[in-house]
């Protein structure tokens, strides 16, 4: 009995030391609400003390905010942890929302939402009331930032992004890595043009040096018109990372970009080398080639959706010296 009481006390002390408040909220505007109420289901329910354990669809009820269509809950959870979740319109798991691919954990492989709880500051983490089964809060657009750190030693203070979308604060937006040295974060912004940089740490002194080829005012730039997944560039470069030094020395494709992405109709693939012809292939998620463009000269190619289904595709570009791949999403 003493051992049990000690364990409960230890868990309580741990939560008190490392807990941080986080607010989850869902906007149900235009959605018929279940008579059984709105719930949230995730991998934090056990540690938050809800019966039935994690991913229980009926134990964690959201509360309506006044007379609005917003339903929310505030929880105390351990910080510096990634959490996965879904909103449930009702109390059965088959009533859970269908999470759009840009918001998912690892895209189509795990169809949960995710958030990294990153701070012990005396405040409440809140990203806004996300619309049910959509990517962002009303009036905002999803932007998913990525940086490949395989050629760097990631700082113990974390990898961050800062820009004019969050006040150029190198301490407030930390990125999370699911593995393979790729760091990412989902942010929500209004439509517009934004400048940003990645930081290997959390001070302005530890910032990437962006080559002039892809710099605007010394920063990276993105035009956000719809939900946007940025290219997975290498830290302090304009291109994808190259794993082999021998390939890197001869790499002619140093800059690769799809604009816009995601896209409903047509997108433009851009690269920086026009000295030789390139072969370009559009592949589905199984790796099957859907289209091929051979002996492409110049530095750009228009790719049309045509009769393709909406979803994730991969664009491969190669020449005699190198190859690169970028993810494309047709809406």
CSV table of C-alpha atoms in Angstrom, one decimal:
chain,number,residue,atom,x,y,z
A,1,UNK,CA,0.0,0.0,0.0
A,2,UNK,CA,2.9,2.4,0.8
A,3,UNK,CA,4.4,1.6,-2.5
A,4,UNK,CA,1.2,2.5,-4.3
A,5,UNK,CA,0.8,5.8,-2.4
A,6,UNK,CA,4.4,6.6,-3.1
A,7,UNK,CA,3.9,6.0,-6.9
A,8,UNK,CA,0.8,8.1,-7.0
A,9,UNK,CA,2.7,10.9,-5.1
A,10,UNK,CA,5.6,10.6,-7.5
A,11,UNK,CA,3.3,10.9,-10.6
A,12,UNK,CA,1.6,13.9,-9.0
A,13,UNK,CA,4.9,15.6,-8.3
A,14,UNK,CA,6.1,14.9,-11.8
A,15,UNK,CA,3.0,16.4,-13.4
A,16,UNK,CA,3.2,19.5,-11.2
A,17,UNK,CA,6.8,20.1,-12.2
A,18,UNK,CA,6.5,19.4,-15.9
A,19,UNK,CA,2.8,20.1,-16.7
A,20,UNK,CA,1.7,22.9,-18.9
A,21,UNK,CA,-1.8,24.0,-19.9
A,22,UNK,CA,-2.9,23.3,-23.4
A,23,UNK,CA,-6.3,24.3,-25.0
A,24,UNK,CA,-7.9,22.1,-27.6
A,25,UNK,CA,-10.7,23.7,-29.5
A,26,UNK,CA,-12.9,22.7,-32.5
A,27,UNK,CA,-15.1,25.0,-34.6
A,28,UNK,CA,-18.3,23.1,-35.5
A,29,UNK,CA,-19.7,25.9,-37.7
A,30,UNK,CA,-21.9,24.3,-40.4
A,31,UNK,CA,-21.7,20.8,-38.9
A,32,UNK,CA,-24.7,19.1,-37.4
A,33,UNK,CA,-23.8,18.4,-33.8
A,34,UNK,CA,-24.3,14.9,-32.3
A,35,UNK,CA,-26.8,14.8,-29.4
A,36,UNK,CA,-24.0,13.0,-27.5
A,37,UNK,CA,-21.8,16.0,-27.6
A,38,UNK,CA,-18.3,16.9,-28.8
A,39,UNK,CA,-15.3,14.9,-27.6
A,40,UNK,CA,-11.6,14.7,-28.2
A,41,UNK,CA,-9.6,11.4,-28.4
A,42,UNK,CA,-5.9,11.1,-28.2
A,43,UNK,CA,-2.7,9.6,-26.7
A,44,UNK,CA,-2.8,11.9,-23.7
A,45,UNK,CA,-6.0,10.8,-22.0
A,46,UNK,CA,-4.4,8.3,-19.6
A,47,UNK,CA,-1.9,10.8,-18.3
A,48,UNK,CA,-4.6,13.4,-18.1
A,49,UNK,CA,-6.6,11.1,-15.8
A,50,UNK,CA,-9.5,10.1,-18.0
A,51,UNK,CA,-11.1,6.7,-17.6
A,52,UNK,CA,-10.8,4.2,-20.3
A,53,UNK,CA,-7.2,5.1,-21.3
A,54,UNK,CA,-5.9,6.7,-24.5
A,55,UNK,CA,-8.0,7.0,-27.7
A,56,UNK,CA,-11.2,6.6,-25.8
A,57,UNK,CA,-13.9,8.3,-27.9
A,58,UNK,CA,-16.4,9.1,-25.1
A,59,UNK,CA,-14.5,10.0,-22.0
A,60,UNK,CA,-13.2,13.5,-22.7
A,61,UNK,CA,-16.1,15.9,-23.4
A,62,UNK,CA,-15.5,19.4,-24.9
A,63,UNK,CA,-17.5,22.3,-23.6
A,64,UNK,CA,-19.4,24.8,-25.7
A,65,UNK,CA,-18.0,28.3,-25.5
A,66,UNK,CA,-21.1,30.4,-24.7
A,67,UNK,CA,-23.5,30.4,-27.6
A,68,UNK,CA,-20.8,30.0,-30.3
A,69,UNK,CA,-20.0,26.9,-32.4
A,70,UNK,CA,-16.7,26.5,-30.6
A,71,UNK,CA,-16.2,23.5,-28.3
A,72,UNK,CA,-13.0,23.3,-26.2
A,73,UNK,CA,-11.2,21.9,-23.2
A,74,UNK,CA,-8.0,23.0,-21.3
A,75,UNK,CA,-5.8,20.2,-20.0
A,76,UNK,CA,-2.6,20.0,-17.9
A,77,UNK,CA,-0.1,17.8,-19.8
A,78,UNK,CA,3.7,17.2,-19.6
A,79,UNK,CA,5.6,19.7,-21.8
A,80,UNK,CA,8.3,18.9,-24.4
A,81,UNK,CA,6.1,16.1,-25.7
A,82,UNK,CA,4.3,15.5,-29.1
A,83,UNK,CA,0.7,14.6,-28.8
A,84,UNK,CA,-1.7,13.1,-31.3
A,85,UNK,CA,-5.5,13.5,-31.3
A,86,UNK,CA,-8.8,13.7,-33.2
A,87,UNK,CA,-12.1,15.5,-32.6
A,88,UNK,CA,-15.1,13.3,-32.3
A,89,UNK,CA,-18.7,14.5,-33.2
A,90,UNK,CA,-20.4,12.1,-30.7
A,91,UNK,CA,-18.9,9.5,-28.4
A,92,UNK,CA,-18.1,6.7,-30.8
A,93,UNK,CA,-14.8,6.4,-32.6
A,94,UNK,CA,-16.5,6.0,-36.0
A,95,UNK,CA,-17.8,9.5,-35.5
A,96,UNK,CA,-14.2,10.9,-35.4
A,97,UNK,CA,-13.3,13.5,-38.0
A,98,UNK,CA,-11.4,12.6,-41.2
A,99,UNK,CA,-8.2,14.6,-40.8
A,100,UNK,CA,-7.0,16.1,-44.1
A,101,UNK,CA,-3.5,15.0,-45.2
A,102,UNK,CA,-1.6,18.3,-44.7
A,103,UNK,CA,-2.5,18.1,-41.0
A,104,UNK,CA,-1.7,14.5,-40.4
A,105,UNK,CA,1.1,12.8,-38.6
A,106,UNK,CA,3.5,11.7,-41.4
A,107,UNK,CA,0.7,12.5,-43.9
A,108,UNK,CA,-1.2,9.5,-45.2
A,109,UNK,CA,0.6,7.0,-42.9
A,110,UNK,CA,-1.0,8.1,-39.7
A,111,UNK,CA,-4.3,10.0,-39.9
A,112,UNK,CA,-4.2,11.9,-36.6
A,113,UNK,CA,-3.6,15.5,-35.8
A,114,UNK,CA,-0.5,16.4,-33.9
A,115,UNK,CA,1.0,19.1,-31.7
A,116,UNK,CA,4.2,19.5,-29.9
A,117,UNK,CA,3.8,21.0,-26.4
A,118,UNK,CA,7.1,23.0,-26.2
A,119,UNK,CA,7.2,25.3,-23.2
A,120,UNK,CA,7.1,25.4,-19.4
A,121,UNK,CA,6.2,29.1,-19.5
A,122,UNK,CA,3.2,30.2,-17.3
A,123,UNK,CA,0.7,30.4,-20.1
A,124,UNK,CA,-1.6,28.2,-22.2
A,125,UNK,CA,-0.7,26.8,-25.5
A,126,UNK,CA,-3.5,27.4,-28.0
A,127,UNK,CA,-3.3,27.3,-31.8
A,128,UNK,CA,-6.9,28.4,-32.4
A,129,UNK,CA,-10.2,26.6,-32.9
A,130,UNK,CA,-9.6,24.2,-35.8
A,131,UNK,CA,-12.5,23.6,-38.1
A,132,UNK,CA,-13.9,20.1,-37.8
A,133,UNK,CA,-12.3,17.8,-40.5
A,134,UNK,CA,-10.4,20.8,-42.0
A,135,UNK,CA,-6.8,22.1,-41.8
A,136,UNK,CA,-7.0,25.4,-39.9
A,137,UNK,CA,-9.0,27.8,-37.8
A,138,UNK,CA,-11.6,29.9,-39.7
A,139,UNK,CA,-9.9,32.7,-41.7
A,140,UNK,CA,-6.5,31.1,-41.4
A,141,UNK,CA,-4.4,28.9,-43.6
A,142,UNK,CA,-2.1,26.0,-42.7
A,143,UNK,CA,1.7,26.3,-43.4
A,144,UNK,CA,3.9,23.4,-42.7
A,145,UNK,CA,7.6,24.3,-42.3
A,146,UNK,CA,10.3,21.8,-42.8
A,147,UNK,CA,14.1,21.8,-42.5
A,148,UNK,CA,16.5,18.9,-43.0
A,149,UNK,CA,19.3,19.0,-40.4
A,150,UNK,CA,21.2,15.9,-41.6
A,151,UNK,CA,24.4,18.0,-42.2
A,152,UNK,CA,24.2,19.7,-38.9
A,153,UNK,CA,24.4,18.8,-35.2
A,154,UNK,CA,21.0,19.9,-33.9
A,155,UNK,CA,21.2,22.1,-30.9
A,156,UNK,CA,20.1,20.8,-27.5
A,157,UNK,CA,17.9,23.9,-27.3
A,158,UNK,CA,16.0,22.7,-30.3
A,159,UNK,CA,15.6,23.8,-33.9
A,160,UNK,CA,13.4,26.8,-34.4
A,161,UNK,CA,11.8,28.9,-37.1
A,162,UNK,CA,11.1,32.6,-36.9
A,163,UNK,CA,9.7,35.1,-39.3
A,164,UNK,CA,7.3,38.0,-39.8
A,165,UNK,CA,4.4,35.6,-39.2
A,166,UNK,CA,5.3,35.4,-35.5
A,167,UNK,CA,7.4,38.6,-34.8
A,168,UNK,CA,10.8,37.2,-35.6
A,169,UNK,CA,11.1,35.5,-32.2
A,170,UNK,CA,13.7,32.7,-32.3
A,171,UNK,CA,12.5,31.2,-29.0
A,172,UNK,CA,8.7,30.8,-29.5
A,173,UNK,CA,8.3,28.3,-32.5
A,174,UNK,CA,10.2,25.1,-31.9
A,175,UNK,CA,10.2,22.4,-34.6
A,176,UNK,CA,9.6,18.7,-33.9
A,177,UNK,CA,11.4,15.7,-35.5
A,178,UNK,CA,9.6,12.5,-36.3
A,179,UNK,CA,13.0,11.1,-37.3
A,180,UNK,CA,15.6,11.2,-40.1
A,181,UNK,CA,16.8,14.6,-39.0
A,182,UNK,CA,13.7,16.3,-40.5
A,183,UNK,CA,12.3,19.0,-38.3
A,184,UNK,CA,8.8,20.5,-38.8
A,185,UNK,CA,6.0,22.6,-37.4
A,186,UNK,CA,2.4,23.4,-38.4
A,187,UNK,CA,1.5,27.1,-38.2
A,188,UNK,CA,-1.7,29.0,-39.1
A,189,UNK,CA,-1.5,32.4,-40.9
A,190,UNK,CA,-3.6,34.7,-42.9
A,191,UNK,CA,-3.1,34.7,-46.7
A,192,UNK,CA,0.0,36.8,-47.7
A,193,UNK,CA,3.7,36.8,-48.3
A,194,UNK,CA,6.0,35.8,-45.4
A,195,UNK,CA,9.8,35.9,-44.8
A,196,UNK,CA,11.4,33.4,-42.4
A,197,UNK,CA,14.6,31.7,-41.3
A,198,UNK,CA,15.5,28.5,-39.4
A,199,UNK,CA,17.6,28.7,-36.2
A,200,UNK,CA,19.8,25.8,-34.9
A,201,UNK,CA,19.1,26.8,-31.3
A,202,UNK,CA,16.9,29.5,-29.8
A,203,UNK,CA,18.9,32.7,-30.2
A,204,UNK,CA,19.3,35.1,-33.1
A,205,UNK,CA,23.0,34.4,-33.2
A,206,UNK,CA,22.5,30.8,-34.3
A,207,UNK,CA,20.7,31.4,-37.6
A,208,UNK,CA,21.1,29.8,-41.0
A,209,UNK,CA,23.0,31.7,-43.7
A,210,UNK,CA,20.7,31.6,-46.8
A,211,UNK,CA,22.4,31.7,-50.2
A,212,UNK,CA,21.5,34.6,-52.4
A,213,UNK,CA,20.0,32.3,-55.0
A,214,UNK,CA,16.9,31.7,-52.8
A,215,UNK,CA,17.1,34.7,-50.5
A,216,UNK,CA,14.7,37.7,-50.3
A,217,UNK,CA,16.1,40.4,-48.1
A,218,UNK,CA,18.5,37.8,-46.7
A,219,UNK,CA,15.5,35.5,-45.7
A,220,UNK,CA,13.5,32.7,-47.1
A,221,UNK,CA,10.1,33.8,-48.6
A,222,UNK,CA,6.8,32.0,-49.1
A,223,UNK,CA,3.5,33.2,-50.7
A,224,UNK,CA,0.6,31.7,-48.9
A,225,UNK,CA,-2.7,31.6,-50.8
A,226,UNK,CA,-4.0,28.2,-49.7
A,227,UNK,CA,-2.8,25.5,-47.3
A,228,UNK,CA,0.9,25.2,-48.0
A,229,UNK,CA,3.5,22.5,-47.4
A,230,UNK,CA,7.0,24.0,-47.9
A,231,UNK,CA,9.8,22.1,-49.6
A,232,UNK,CA,12.0,20.0,-47.4
A,233,UNK,CA,15.2,22.0,-47.9
A,234,UNK,CA,18.6,21.5,-46.3
A,235,UNK,CA,19.6,23.9,-43.5
A,236,UNK,CA,21.5,27.0,-44.9
A,237,UNK,CA,20.9,25.8,-48.6
A,238,UNK,CA,18.4,26.3,-51.4
A,239,UNK,CA,18.0,22.6,-52.0
A,240,UNK,CA,17.3,19.1,-50.7
A,241,UNK,CA,20.1,17.6,-48.6
A,242,UNK,CA,22.4,15.1,-50.4
A,243,UNK,CA,23.5,12.2,-48.3
A,244,UNK,CA,26.7,11.4,-50.2
A,245,UNK,CA,29.6,13.9,-50.4
A,246,UNK,CA,30.6,12.5,-53.7
A,247,UNK,CA,27.2,13.2,-55.2
A,248,UNK,CA,27.1,16.6,-53.6
A,249,UNK,CA,30.3,17.7,-55.4
A,250,UNK,CA,28.7,17.0,-58.8
A,251,UNK,CA,25.1,17.9,-57.9
A,252,UNK,CA,23.6,20.2,-60.6
A,253,UNK,CA,20.2,20.5,-59.0
A,254,UNK,CA,20.7,22.9,-56.2
A,255,UNK,CA,17.3,24.4,-56.0
A,256,UNK,CA,13.9,22.6,-56.4
A,257,UNK,CA,10.5,24.2,-55.8
A,258,UNK,CA,6.8,23.6,-56.7
A,259,UNK,CA,4.7,26.7,-56.8
A,260,UNK,CA,1.9,26.5,-55.7
A,261,UNK,CA,1.7,23.4,-53.6
A,262,UNK,CA,-0.9,22.1,-52.7
A,263,UNK,CA,-2.7,23.0,-55.9
A,264,UNK,CA,-6.1,22.3,-57.5
A,265,UNK,CA,-5.1,22.5,-61.2
A,266,UNK,CA,-1.6,23.3,-62.4
A,267,UNK,CA,1.7,23.9,-60.6
A,268,UNK,CA,5.2,25.0,-61.8
A,269,UNK,CA,8.3,22.9,-61.0
A,270,UNK,CA,11.4,25.1,-60.9
A,271,UNK,CA,15.1,24.3,-60.6
A,272,UNK,CA,18.3,26.2,-61.0
A,273,UNK,CA,20.4,24.4,-63.6
A,274,UNK,CA,19.7,24.7,-67.4
A,275,UNK,CA,23.0,23.4,-68.7
A,276,UNK,CA,21.7,19.9,-69.4
A,277,UNK,CA,18.4,18.2,-70.1
A,278,UNK,CA,16.5,16.5,-67.3
A,279,UNK,CA,14.1,13.6,-66.9
A,280,UNK,CA,11.1,14.2,-64.7
A,281,UNK,CA,8.6,11.6,-63.4
A,282,UNK,CA,5.4,12.0,-61.5
A,283,UNK,CA,4.8,9.1,-59.2
A,284,UNK,CA,2.0,8.1,-56.9
A,285,UNK,CA,2.4,7.0,-53.2
A,286,UNK,CA,3.2,3.4,-54.3
A,287,UNK,CA,6.1,4.6,-56.4
A,288,UNK,CA,4.3,3.9,-59.7
A,289,UNK,CA,5.1,6.3,-62.5
A,290,UNK,CA,2.0,8.2,-63.6
A,291,UNK,CA,3.6,10.6,-66.1
A,292,UNK,CA,7.1,11.1,-67.6
A,293,UNK,CA,8.7,14.2,-69.1
A,294,UNK,CA,11.9,13.4,-70.9
A,295,UNK,CA,14.7,15.6,-72.2
A,296,UNK,CA,13.3,18.7,-70.5
A,297,UNK,CA,15.5,21.8,-71.0
A,298,UNK,CA,15.4,25.1,-69.2
A,299,UNK,CA,14.6,25.7,-65.5
A,300,UNK,CA,10.8,25.1,-65.2
A,301,UNK,CA,8.0,22.7,-66.2
A,302,UNK,CA,4.3,23.1,-65.8
A,303,UNK,CA,2.6,20.0,-64.3
A,304,UNK,CA,-1.1,19.7,-64.8
A,305,UNK,CA,-3.5,17.7,-62.6
A,306,UNK,CA,-5.7,16.7,-65.5
A,307,UNK,CA,-7.7,13.6,-64.7
A,308,UNK,CA,-5.5,12.6,-61.7
A,309,UNK,CA,-7.2,12.0,-58.3
A,310,UNK,CA,-6.7,14.3,-55.4
A,311,UNK,CA,-3.9,13.2,-53.1
A,312,UNK,CA,-0.2,13.0,-52.6
A,313,UNK,CA,2.3,12.5,-55.4
A,314,UNK,CA,6.1,12.7,-55.8
A,315,UNK,CA,7.9,14.6,-58.5
A,316,UNK,CA,11.4,13.1,-59.3
A,317,UNK,CA,13.9,15.1,-61.4
A,318,UNK,CA,17.2,13.6,-62.5
A,319,UNK,CA,20.1,14.2,-64.8
A,320,UNK,CA,23.4,12.5,-65.4
A,321,UNK,CA,24.8,13.7,-62.1
A,322,UNK,CA,22.0,13.9,-59.5
A,323,UNK,CA,18.4,13.3,-58.6
A,324,UNK,CA,16.0,15.0,-56.3
A,325,UNK,CA,12.4,14.5,-55.2
A,326,UNK,CA,9.7,16.9,-54.0
A,327,UNK,CA,6.2,16.1,-52.7
A,328,UNK,CA,3.2,17.4,-54.6
A,329,UNK,CA,-0.4,17.5,-53.3
A,330,UNK,CA,-3.3,17.8,-55.7
A,331,UNK,CA,-6.4,19.0,-54.0
